[in-house]
Coordinates of C-alpha atoms in Angstrom, one line a residue:
I1 CA -29.8 -7.4 -11.9
G2 CA -33.0 -9.5 -12.0
G3 CA -35.4 -11.4 -14.2
S4 CA -35.6 -14.9 -15.5
I5 CA -33.4 -17.1 -17.7
S6 CA -34.4 -20.1 -19.8
N7 CA -32.7 -22.5 -22.2
V8 CA -29.4 -22.5 -20.3
D9 CA -27.2 -25.3 -19.1
P10 CA -26.4 -25.0 -15.4
F11 CA -24.3 -27.9 -14.0
V12 CA -23.2 -29.1 -10.6
L13 CA -19.5 -29.1 -9.7
M14 CA -18.7 -31.6 -6.9
R15 CA -15.3 -30.7 -5.4
Y16 CA -12.9 -32.7 -3.2
N17 CA -9.9 -31.3 -1.3
K18 CA -7.6 -33.2 1.2
R19 CA -4.3 -31.7 2.4
D20 CA -1.6 -32.8 4.8
D21 CA 1.0 -30.4 5.9
K22 CA 4.2 -31.2 7.9
V23 CA 6.2 -28.2 9.3
S24 CA 9.4 -28.8 11.2
A25 CA 12.0 -26.3 12.5
I26 CA 15.1 -26.5 14.7
G27 CA 17.6 -23.8 15.8
W28 CA 20.8 -23.4 17.8
N29 CA 22.0 -20.1 19.2
T30 CA 25.4 -19.6 21.0
E31 CA 26.7 -16.4 22.5
L32 CA 30.2 -15.8 23.6
K33 CA 31.9 -12.8 25.2
V34 CA 35.5 -12.2 24.0
G35 CA 37.0 -9.2 25.8
D36 CA 34.8 -6.2 25.0
W37 CA 33.1 -8.1 22.2
K38 CA 29.8 -10.0 22.4
T39 CA 29.7 -12.6 19.6
A40 CA 26.9 -14.9 18.6
A41 CA 26.3 -17.7 16.2
D42 CA 22.7 -18.6 15.1
L43 CA 22.0 -21.7 13.1
S44 CA 18.5 -22.7 11.9
Y45 CA 16.7 -25.1 9.7
S46 CA 13.1 -25.3 8.7
K47 CA 11.1 -27.3 6.2
A48 CA 7.4 -27.3 5.1
E49 CA 6.0 -30.2 3.1
R50 CA 2.5 -30.3 1.6
D51 CA 0.7 -33.3 0.1
E52 CA -2.6 -32.3 -1.4
V53 CA -5.3 -33.8 -3.6
V54 CA -7.8 -31.5 -5.4
G55 CA -10.5 -33.0 -7.6
E56 CA -13.9 -32.3 -9.2
L57 CA -16.7 -34.2 -10.9
T58 CA -19.6 -32.7 -12.9
A59 CA -23.3 -33.4 -13.0
S60 CA -26.4 -31.7 -14.4
A61 CA -30.0 -32.0 -15.4
T62 CA -30.3 -34.0 -18.6
T63 CA -32.1 -31.2 -20.5
L64 CA -31.7 -27.4 -20.8
G65 CA -33.2 -25.5 -17.8
G66 CA -33.1 -22.1 -16.3
F67 CA -33.7 -19.8 -13.3
T68 CA -36.9 -18.1 -12.2
N69 CA -37.0 -14.7 -10.6
F70 CA -33.2 -14.5 -10.2
Y71 CA -31.4 -11.6 -8.5
A72 CA -27.8 -10.8 -9.4
E73 CA -25.9 -9.2 -6.6
T74 CA -23.4 -6.6 -7.7
G75 CA -22.2 -5.7 -4.2
S76 CA -21.2 -7.7 -1.2
G77 CA -24.3 -9.9 -0.7
F78 CA -25.5 -13.1 -2.4
S79 CA -27.1 -13.6 -5.8
L80 CA -30.3 -15.6 -5.8
Y81 CA -30.8 -18.2 -8.6
P82 CA -33.9 -20.4 -8.0
P83 CA -33.7 -23.2 -10.5
S84 CA -36.7 -24.2 -12.7
A85 CA -36.0 -27.9 -12.0
N86 CA -35.5 -29.8 -8.7
Y87 CA -31.8 -30.0 -8.5
G88 CA -32.1 -31.9 -5.2
S89 CA -33.5 -35.0 -6.9
A90 CA -31.2 -37.7 -8.3
S91 CA -33.9 -38.5 -10.9
V92 CA -33.4 -35.0 -12.4
V93 CA -29.6 -34.6 -12.0
Q94 CA -27.2 -37.1 -13.5
L95 CA -23.4 -37.5 -13.9
R96 CA -22.2 -35.7 -17.0
G97 CA -19.3 -35.4 -19.4
I98 CA -18.8 -32.0 -21.0
S99 CA -17.4 -32.1 -24.5
E100 CA -16.1 -28.5 -24.5
W101 CA -13.7 -29.4 -21.7
G102 CA -11.8 -31.9 -23.8
S103 CA -12.4 -35.6 -24.3
L104 CA -11.2 -39.0 -23.2
K105 CA -11.8 -41.8 -25.8
G106 CA -14.2 -39.5 -27.6
V107 CA -16.4 -38.8 -24.5
G108 CA -16.6 -35.4 -22.9
Q109 CA -14.5 -34.7 -19.7
A110 CA -16.5 -35.4 -16.5
G111 CA -13.9 -34.5 -13.9
S112 CA -10.3 -34.5 -12.8
L113 CA -8.0 -35.3 -9.9
S114 CA -4.8 -33.3 -9.2
P115 CA -2.2 -34.5 -6.7
I116 CA 0.0 -31.6 -5.5
A117 CA 3.4 -32.0 -3.7
V118 CA 5.3 -29.0 -2.4
S119 CA 8.6 -28.9 -0.5
D120 CA 9.9 -25.6 0.9
E121 CA 13.2 -25.8 2.8
M122 CA 15.4 -23.1 4.4
K123 CA 18.8 -23.2 6.0
A124 CA 20.3 -20.2 7.7
L125 CA 23.5 -19.2 9.5
R126 CA 24.2 -15.9 11.2
L127 CA 27.5 -14.8 12.7
S128 CA 27.6 -11.5 14.6
A129 CA 29.8 -9.4 16.9
K130 CA 29.2 -6.2 18.7
R131 CA 30.8 -3.9 21.2
D132 CA 30.4 -0.5 22.8
L133 CA 32.7 2.3 21.6
N134 CA 33.6 5.7 22.9
C135 CA 34.7 7.5 19.8
G136 CA 33.0 10.8 19.8
A137 CA 29.6 10.5 18.0
V138 CA 30.1 6.7 17.5
S139 CA 28.7 4.8 20.5
S140 CA 28.8 1.1 19.3
F141 CA 29.5 -1.2 16.4
D142 CA 27.5 -4.3 15.3
G143 CA 28.5 -6.4 12.3
G144 CA 28.5 -9.8 10.9
V145 CA 27.4 -12.1 8.1
N146 CA 24.1 -13.8 7.4
F147 CA 23.7 -16.7 4.9
T148 CA 20.4 -18.2 3.8
N149 CA 19.7 -21.0 1.4
R150 CA 16.1 -21.5 0.4
S151 CA 14.8 -24.1 -2.1
K152 CA 11.2 -24.8 -3.2
D153 CA 10.0 -27.6 -5.4
T154 CA 6.5 -28.1 -6.7
V155 CA 5.1 -31.1 -8.6
R156 CA 1.5 -31.2 -9.7
T157 CA 0.0 -33.8 -12.0
Q158 CA -3.5 -34.3 -13.2
T159 CA -5.8 -37.2 -14.2
I160 CA -9.1 -36.6 -16.1
Y161 CA -12.2 -38.8 -16.0
A162 CA -14.9 -39.6 -18.6
L163 CA -18.0 -41.7 -18.3
K164 CA -17.6 -45.2 -19.5
N165 CA -21.3 -45.5 -20.5
G166 CA -24.2 -43.1 -20.8
T167 CA -26.9 -41.6 -22.9
S168 CA -27.1 -38.5 -25.0
C169 CA -28.3 -35.5 -23.0
V170 CA -28.5 -31.7 -23.0
G171 CA -29.3 -31.3 -26.7
G172 CA -27.3 -34.3 -27.7
K173 CA -23.9 -32.8 -27.4
D174 CA -22.9 -34.5 -24.1
V175 CA -23.3 -37.8 -22.3
C176 CA -25.1 -38.3 -19.0
A177 CA -25.4 -41.3 -16.6
P178 CA -27.4 -42.0 -13.5
I179 CA -25.7 -41.3 -10.1
P180 CA -25.1 -44.7 -8.4
A181 CA -27.3 -44.9 -5.4
S182 CA -24.4 -46.2 -3.3
I183 CA -22.5 -42.8 -3.5
L184 CA -25.5 -40.5 -2.9
Q185 CA -25.4 -38.3 0.2
N186 CA -28.0 -36.1 1.8
P187 CA -28.8 -33.1 -0.4
A188 CA -27.0 -29.9 0.4
D189 CA -28.9 -26.9 1.5
L190 CA -28.1 -23.9 -0.7
G191 CA -31.1 -21.9 0.3
F192 CA -29.0 -18.8 0.8
V193 CA -28.6 -18.6 -3.0
G194 CA -32.2 -19.6 -3.8
V195 CA -31.5 -23.4 -4.3
P196 CA -33.5 -25.3 -1.6
Q197 CA -31.7 -28.5 -2.2
L198 CA -28.7 -29.7 -4.3
V199 CA -27.8 -33.2 -5.2
S200 CA -24.6 -34.3 -3.3
F201 CA -22.4 -37.4 -3.7
D202 CA -19.0 -38.5 -2.5
M203 CA -16.5 -37.8 -5.2
M204 CA -13.8 -40.3 -4.3
N205 CA -16.4 -43.1 -4.0
A206 CA -17.8 -42.1 -7.4
I207 CA -14.3 -42.5 -8.9
A208 CA -14.0 -45.9 -7.2
S209 CA -17.4 -47.1 -8.3
G210 CA -16.1 -48.0 -11.8
V211 CA -18.3 -45.6 -13.9
Y212 CA -15.4 -43.6 -15.2
N213 CA -12.4 -44.1 -17.5
S214 CA -9.3 -42.2 -16.6
A215 CA -6.1 -40.9 -18.3
P216 CA -3.3 -38.4 -17.4
V217 CA -3.7 -35.1 -19.2
N218 CA -2.7 -31.5 -19.1
E219 CA 1.0 -32.3 -19.7
S220 CA 1.1 -29.0 -21.6
S221 CA 0.4 -27.2 -18.3
A222 CA 3.6 -28.7 -16.7
P223 CA 5.7 -25.6 -17.2
G224 CA 3.5 -23.9 -14.6
R225 CA 3.1 -26.9 -12.3
I226 CA 6.5 -28.8 -12.2
W227 CA 9.4 -26.5 -11.2
G228 CA 12.0 -25.8 -8.6
V229 CA 13.9 -22.7 -7.4
D230 CA 17.0 -22.5 -5.2
E231 CA 18.4 -19.2 -3.9
K232 CA 21.5 -18.5 -1.8
V233 CA 21.7 -15.0 -0.3
T234 CA 24.8 -13.9 1.6
T235 CA 24.6 -10.6 3.5
L236 CA 27.7 -8.9 4.9
Y237 CA 26.6 -6.0 7.3
G238 CA 28.0 -3.4 9.6
K239 CA 26.3 -0.8 11.8
F240 CA 27.6 2.0 13.9
G241 CA 25.6 3.3 16.8
L242 CA 25.4 7.1 17.0
D243 CA 24.9 9.3 20.0
F244 CA 25.7 13.0 19.8
K245 CA 24.3 16.5 20.1
A246 CA 23.5 18.9 17.3
G247 CA 21.4 21.5 19.2
I248 CA 19.3 18.6 20.5
P249 CA 20.3 15.1 21.7
I250 CA 20.4 12.7 18.7
R251 CA 20.9 8.9 18.7
G252 CA 20.6 6.3 16.0
N253 CA 22.7 4.3 13.7
L254 CA 24.5 4.3 10.3
G255 CA 24.7 1.0 8.5
L256 CA 25.6 -0.8 5.3
Q257 CA 24.6 -4.2 3.9
V258 CA 26.2 -5.9 0.9
V259 CA 23.9 -8.6 -0.4
R260 CA 25.1 -11.2 -2.8
T261 CA 22.4 -13.4 -4.4
Q262 CA 22.8 -16.6 -6.4
Q263 CA 19.6 -18.1 -7.8
N264 CA 18.9 -21.2 -9.9
A265 CA 15.6 -22.4 -11.4
T266 CA 14.5 -25.7 -13.0
G267 CA 11.4 -26.5 -14.9
V268 CA 10.3 -27.9 -18.2
A269 CA 9.6 -26.5 -21.7
W270 CA 6.6 -27.9 -23.4
D271 CA 6.7 -28.8 -27.1
P272 CA 3.1 -28.7 -28.3
K273 CA 3.8 -30.6 -31.6
A274 CA 5.8 -33.4 -30.2
G275 CA 3.8 -33.5 -27.0
T276 CA 6.9 -33.8 -24.8
A277 CA 8.5 -31.8 -22.0
T278 CA 12.2 -31.0 -22.0
P279 CA 14.0 -30.2 -18.7
M280 CA 15.3 -26.6 -18.4
K281 CA 17.7 -25.0 -16.0
Y282 CA 18.8 -21.3 -15.7
G283 CA 20.5 -19.2 -13.1
T284 CA 21.9 -15.7 -12.4
S285 CA 23.7 -13.8 -9.7
Y286 CA 23.9 -10.1 -8.6
T287 CA 25.0 -7.9 -5.8
D288 CA 23.2 -5.1 -4.0
V289 CA 24.8 -2.4 -1.7
L290 CA 22.3 -1.0 0.8
P291 CA 23.2 1.9 3.0
S292 CA 20.9 3.1 5.8
L293 CA 20.6 5.9 8.3
N294 CA 18.2 6.1 11.3
L295 CA 18.2 9.1 13.6
I296 CA 16.1 9.9 16.8
G297 CA 16.1 13.4 18.0
D298 CA 14.8 14.4 21.5
L299 CA 13.0 17.7 20.8
S300 CA 12.1 17.9 24.5
G301 CA 11.7 15.6 27.5
D302 CA 8.6 14.0 26.0
T303 CA 8.7 14.7 22.2
V304 CA 10.7 12.5 19.8
L305 CA 11.5 13.0 16.1
R306 CA 12.5 10.0 14.1
F307 CA 14.0 10.0 10.6
G308 CA 15.0 7.1 8.4
L309 CA 16.7 6.9 5.0
A310 CA 17.7 3.6 3.3
K311 CA 18.1 1.7 0.1
T312 CA 16.0 -1.5 0.5
L313 CA 15.0 -4.6 -1.5
A314 CA 12.3 -7.3 -1.4
R315 CA 12.7 -10.7 -2.9
P316 CA 10.4 -11.8 -5.7
N317 CA 8.0 -14.7 -5.3
L318 CA 9.6 -18.0 -5.9
D319 CA 6.8 -19.0 -8.2
D320 CA 7.7 -16.1 -10.5
M321 CA 11.3 -17.3 -10.7
R322 CA 10.5 -20.8 -12.1
A323 CA 12.2 -22.0 -15.3
G324 CA 9.0 -23.3 -16.8
F325 CA 8.0 -22.4 -20.4
S326 CA 5.6 -23.1 -23.2
A327 CA 7.3 -21.9 -26.4
S328 CA 7.7 -22.6 -30.1
P329 CA 8.5 -20.7 -33.3
A330 CA 5.5 -19.3 -35.2
T331 CA 4.5 -21.6 -38.1
T332 CA 2.3 -19.1 -40.0
G333 CA 1.7 -15.4 -40.3
A334 CA 4.0 -12.4 -40.4
N335 CA 6.1 -13.7 -37.5
I336 CA 6.8 -17.1 -39.0
G337 CA 10.0 -18.5 -37.5
K338 CA 10.0 -16.1 -34.6
W339 CA 10.0 -17.7 -31.1
S340 CA 7.4 -16.8 -28.6
G341 CA 6.3 -18.2 -25.3
S342 CA 5.2 -17.7 -21.7
G343 CA 6.3 -18.9 -18.3
G344 CA 8.4 -17.9 -15.3
N345 CA 11.5 -15.7 -15.2
P346 CA 14.6 -17.4 -13.6
F347 CA 16.5 -14.1 -14.1
L348 CA 14.0 -12.1 -12.0
E349 CA 15.7 -9.7 -9.6
P350 CA 14.2 -8.1 -6.4
W351 CA 12.1 -5.0 -5.9
R352 CA 14.5 -2.2 -5.2
A353 CA 13.6 1.1 -3.5
T354 CA 15.0 4.2 -1.7
A355 CA 12.8 4.7 1.4
V356 CA 12.3 7.8 3.5
D357 CA 10.5 7.7 6.8
L358 CA 9.6 10.6 9.2
S359 CA 7.6 10.5 12.4
V360 CA 7.0 12.6 15.5
E361 CA 5.8 11.3 18.8
K362 CA 4.7 13.1 22.0
Y363 CA 4.5 11.1 25.3
F364 CA 2.2 11.7 28.3
G365 CA 3.0 9.7 31.4
K366 CA 3.8 5.9 31.1
R367 CA 1.0 4.7 28.9
S368 CA 0.0 7.6 26.6
Y369 CA 1.3 9.2 23.5
I370 CA 0.3 10.6 20.1
G371 CA 2.2 10.2 16.9
A372 CA 2.2 11.1 13.2
A373 CA 4.3 9.3 10.6
A374 CA 4.8 9.5 6.8
F375 CA 6.8 7.4 4.4
H376 CA 7.8 7.5 0.7
K377 CA 9.4 4.7 -1.2
K378 CA 10.8 5.6 -4.6
L379 CA 11.1 2.3 -6.5
K380 CA 13.9 1.8 -9.0
S381 CA 12.0 -1.2 -10.3
S382 CA 8.9 -3.3 -9.7
I383 CA 7.7 -6.7 -10.8
Y384 CA 4.8 -7.4 -13.1
V385 CA 4.0 -9.6 -16.1
D386 CA 5.0 -8.3 -19.5
S387 CA 6.6 -9.4 -22.8
F388 CA 10.3 -9.0 -23.4
N389 CA 13.1 -10.3 -25.6
F390 CA 14.4 -13.8 -24.6
D391 CA 17.0 -16.2 -26.0
F392 CA 15.3 -19.5 -26.7
T393 CA 18.5 -21.3 -27.7
G394 CA 18.3 -24.9 -26.4
F395 CA 14.5 -25.1 -26.5
P396 CA 12.9 -28.1 -28.3
N397 CA 11.7 -27.2 -31.8
T398 CA 9.8 -29.9 -33.8
T399 CA 7.8 -27.5 -35.9
G400 CA 10.0 -28.0 -39.0
I401 CA 10.3 -24.2 -39.2
T402 CA 13.8 -22.7 -39.0
P403 CA 14.0 -20.0 -36.3
I404 CA 15.0 -16.5 -37.2
N405 CA 16.7 -13.7 -35.2
N406 CA 19.3 -16.1 -33.7
N407 CA 16.6 -17.7 -31.6
I408 CA 15.7 -14.3 -30.0
G409 CA 11.9 -14.1 -29.5
T410 CA 9.3 -12.8 -27.1
L411 CA 8.6 -14.2 -23.7
S412 CA 5.6 -13.2 -21.6
A413 CA 6.6 -13.6 -17.9
P414 CA 7.2 -11.6 -14.7
I415 CA 9.8 -8.8 -15.3
N416 CA 11.7 -6.1 -13.5
G417 CA 10.0 -3.2 -15.1
Q418 CA 8.8 0.3 -14.6
G419 CA 9.3 1.7 -11.1
G420 CA 7.2 4.3 -9.4
Y421 CA 6.4 5.1 -5.7
I422 CA 4.5 3.9 -2.7
E423 CA 3.7 6.4 0.0
G424 CA 1.4 6.9 3.0
Y425 CA 0.9 8.4 6.4
E426 CA -0.2 7.1 9.8
L427 CA -1.8 8.7 12.9
S428 CA -1.6 6.8 16.1
A429 CA -2.3 7.3 19.8
A430 CA -2.3 5.4 23.1
L431 CA -4.5 7.1 25.8
D432 CA -4.6 6.4 29.5
F433 CA -8.0 7.6 30.6
G434 CA -6.8 7.9 34.1
L435 CA -5.0 11.1 33.1
L436 CA -8.5 12.6 32.5
S437 CA -10.1 11.4 35.7
K438 CA -9.1 9.2 38.7
Q439 CA -12.5 7.4 38.3
L440 CA -11.2 6.2 34.9
D441 CA -8.0 4.8 36.2
G442 CA -7.3 1.5 34.4
F443 CA -9.2 2.3 31.3
G444 CA -7.5 3.2 28.1
A445 CA -7.4 3.0 24.3
V446 CA -4.9 2.4 21.5
L447 CA -5.8 3.5 18.0
S448 CA -4.2 4.0 14.6
A449 CA -5.2 5.1 11.1
S450 CA -3.2 4.9 8.0
H451 CA -3.7 5.8 4.3
N452 CA -1.5 4.5 1.5
H453 CA -1.3 4.7 -2.2
S454 CA 1.0 3.9 -5.1
N455 CA 1.4 4.5 -8.8
L456 CA 2.8 1.0 -9.6
P457 CA 1.6 -1.3 -12.3
G458 CA -0.4 -4.2 -11.0
R459 CA -1.1 -7.5 -12.8
S460 CA -4.2 -8.4 -14.7
N461 CA -5.6 -11.8 -15.4
D462 CA -4.6 -11.8 -19.0
G463 CA -1.0 -11.3 -18.1
K464 CA -0.7 -7.7 -19.1
K465 CA 0.3 -4.8 -16.9
D466 CA -2.5 -2.5 -15.9
L467 CA -1.4 0.9 -14.6
N468 CA -4.8 1.5 -13.1
R469 CA -4.5 -1.3 -10.6
S470 CA -3.1 -0.9 -7.1
L471 CA 0.1 -2.6 -6.0
E472 CA -0.7 -6.2 -4.9
G473 CA -1.2 -6.4 -1.1
L474 CA -1.6 -2.7 -0.6
S475 CA -4.7 -1.5 1.1
G476 CA -5.6 2.2 0.8
D477 CA -6.9 2.4 4.4
V478 CA -5.9 0.4 7.5
N479 CA -7.4 1.3 10.9
S480 CA -7.4 -0.2 14.3
L481 CA -9.0 0.6 17.7
V482 CA -8.5 -1.2 21.0
V483 CA -10.2 -0.2 24.3
Y484 CA -9.1 -1.8 27.5
Y485 CA -9.4 -2.1 31.3
E486 CA -6.4 -3.3 33.3
K487 CA -6.4 -3.0 37.1
N488 CA -6.2 -5.1 40.3
G489 CA -5.5 -8.3 38.3
F490 CA -8.5 -7.8 35.9
S491 CA -8.0 -7.2 32.2
A492 CA -10.5 -6.7 29.4
R493 CA -9.8 -5.7 25.8
L494 CA -12.1 -5.1 22.8
G495 CA -10.3 -4.6 19.5
Q496 CA -11.4 -3.9 16.0
R497 CA -9.3 -3.7 12.9
Y498 CA -10.3 -2.6 9.4
R499 CA -8.6 -3.1 6.1
S500 CA -9.8 -1.7 2.7
K501 CA -10.0 -3.7 -0.5
F502 CA -6.6 -4.8 -2.0
M503 CA -5.4 -6.9 -4.9
A504 CA -3.6 -10.2 -4.3
E505 CA -2.8 -13.5 -6.0
I506 CA -4.9 -16.4 -4.7
R507 CA -5.6 -20.0 -5.8
G508 CA -8.0 -19.9 -8.7
V509 CA -10.6 -22.2 -10.1
W510 CA -8.0 -24.3 -11.9
I511 CA -5.8 -24.5 -8.8
D512 CA -3.2 -22.2 -10.4
T513 CA -2.7 -18.7 -9.1
S514 CA -4.9 -15.8 -10.3
L515 CA -5.3 -12.2 -9.4
A516 CA -8.4 -11.3 -7.3
A517 CA -9.6 -8.4 -5.1
I518 CA -9.8 -9.2 -1.4
E519 CA -12.8 -7.2 -0.2
A520 CA -12.7 -4.8 2.7
E521 CA -13.1 -6.4 6.1
K522 CA -13.7 -5.3 9.7
V523 CA -12.7 -7.9 12.3
T524 CA -13.6 -7.6 16.1
D525 CA -11.8 -9.6 18.9
V526 CA -12.4 -9.6 22.6
Q527 CA -10.1 -10.7 25.5
L528 CA -10.9 -11.2 29.2
G529 CA -8.4 -12.2 31.9
Y530 CA -7.6 -12.3 35.6
A531 CA -4.2 -12.7 37.3
W532 CA -3.9 -13.5 41.0
E533 CA -1.4 -10.9 42.4
H534 CA -1.5 -12.0 46.1
G535 CA -2.1 -15.1 48.2
P536 CA -1.4 -18.8 47.6
L537 CA -2.5 -18.5 43.9
K538 CA 0.0 -15.7 43.1
G539 CA 1.5 -16.3 39.7
L540 CA -1.7 -17.9 38.3
S541 CA -3.6 -16.3 35.5
I542 CA -6.5 -17.2 33.2
L543 CA -7.4 -15.8 29.8
L544 CA -10.4 -16.1 27.5
Q545 CA -10.2 -14.9 23.9
V546 CA -12.8 -14.7 21.2
N547 CA -11.4 -14.0 17.7
N548 CA -13.7 -12.7 14.9
L549 CA -16.5 -12.0 17.4
T550 CA -18.9 -10.9 14.6
N551 CA -18.0 -13.8 12.2
T552 CA -16.8 -11.4 9.5
P553 CA -16.7 -13.2 6.2
Y554 CA -13.7 -13.4 3.8
R555 CA -14.8 -12.2 0.4
T556 CA -13.1 -11.9 -3.0
S557 CA -14.1 -10.5 -6.3
L558 CA -12.9 -11.1 -9.8
A559 CA -12.4 -8.9 -12.9
D560 CA -15.2 -9.3 -15.5
D561 CA -13.2 -10.2 -18.6
S562 CA -15.8 -8.7 -20.9
S563 CA -15.5 -5.3 -19.3
T564 CA -13.8 -2.5 -21.2
S565 CA -14.2 0.1 -18.4
T566 CA -11.3 1.6 -16.5
P567 CA -10.8 0.3 -13.9
L568 CA -12.1 -3.2 -14.7
R569 CA -15.5 -4.1 -13.3
M570 CA -15.2 -6.5 -10.3
M571 CA -17.8 -9.1 -9.7
P572 CA -18.4 -11.2 -6.5
E573 CA -16.3 -14.4 -6.6
K574 CA -15.8 -16.2 -3.2
Y575 CA -17.5 -15.9 0.2
Y576 CA -16.1 -17.8 3.2
E577 CA -17.4 -17.8 6.8
Y578 CA -14.7 -19.1 9.2
G579 CA -16.8 -18.6 12.4
R580 CA -15.5 -17.5 15.8
R581 CA -12.5 -18.9 17.5
Y582 CA -12.6 -19.4 21.3
L583 CA -9.4 -19.8 23.2
F584 CA -9.0 -20.4 27.0
G585 CA -5.6 -20.5 28.7
I586 CA -4.2 -21.0 32.1
N587 CA -0.7 -19.7 33.0
Y588 CA 1.4 -20.1 36.1
K589 CA 4.7 -18.4 36.7
L590 CA 7.1 -19.7 39.4

């Protein structure tokens, strides 16, 4: 965790990111009463478009260097790496091409620029009808049809850059060139990691300065970067309201959904020998029948028991459903002629589960209760990356090798695989302190604590399932506490929420998605307000909010690929401070 390092090759990565998002939405809702029926039609349309450019250029000292008295943080703090050279000086640090990153006209790659265009569109129509019934235990009926059509298209290209001229540097393996004075900026202060100053320059001005050659590259990565998915989901549903007695008063509902899904995916298959991409298109359809039962029993005037039982589903990520592949028959070895590849899975179906929920709540007065809840989801299937048999008929083959096994090979992609369970429990309460003492009238608190776990396979960075990983997005512990005062027009709230570490897909170093651990965080918010309840200002209220009061950072960690331990060792990766957000509002009600 500490010491010194010499004869190493640290380099500076200058990054650029510009993004424009356009989000639009429109909806129309119409309700009509026909006799005893209340009918409704709901039509909506939304679209999100993103135009983004991400780029990077490299620089370094011209000779091997090192770090003196470094400290490697293995927890949540910062590592310290004081450099042995002055990395704040443009006479020490120069632009650099790195041979190991590929080459352009025989010169090492010095950077890249990636335009990214994403379009995500959704159309929805919902027709419903409901009425009250007096048929014994059945109190009402609610039914209808819901149709959604979602499509998402992603196009990402890339251009690489190499220095036009330069001199041999860093042991003679790479090329370096002075940074033009016209693009230099004030050095960056990285003192928090032991670097007093770091050379800084404007990346886009550097590209425009004429010191680089450029060419489009990474066409072999197109299967993961150029794709489209379209899904149409039609849901026919009906629900009967229930109200009866079985020793105690019981109310609730009994429902059924029939969900028909049609999905199509487009993409490209990359032929590594020919250096070309062939358009691909696949599709599938399936139907799910999802019954549900929800019951609420009044154990006494202030105690309620709730029970839920249902078959449920959750749609897969659209990225995982892409029809983008890199594949070819093996040309050597024991598997010669056998197809293999990697990519998305256009035949991917949803997560499916049977869920049971049980809770009991006891109420005290108007603003107080205590509750306990538990849930268990038995999954019929889950989604993770694995290898499975796939028919590669129609894929380009320029290897000269005749495929075997009727084009059946092995594809590494997201699959509907092994199931498992997710379960947890929650304790919650809302307390009006005025019940304890009249002097505390107006004060109160709302709190909850939950614990969750699963035995599902998660995804590892090498694309293999790892049964020792938690389900993506699942925190083991989630807690919240809010204390408040509300009386005579004054209101004040102080809230804190905590979430333990969880695994999730994020944007990685190469702009593609990668699996990382989102570190535990505790976020505090405060809210102050006043509402005039009488006089000429009646109806006027003001509100001040401060979100993330303590400036809690967002931190991620990444698996150490060299680790053979179980679970994998996680090392600090990213650290962001977003600061506090202040909001002030004025409202007036007529």
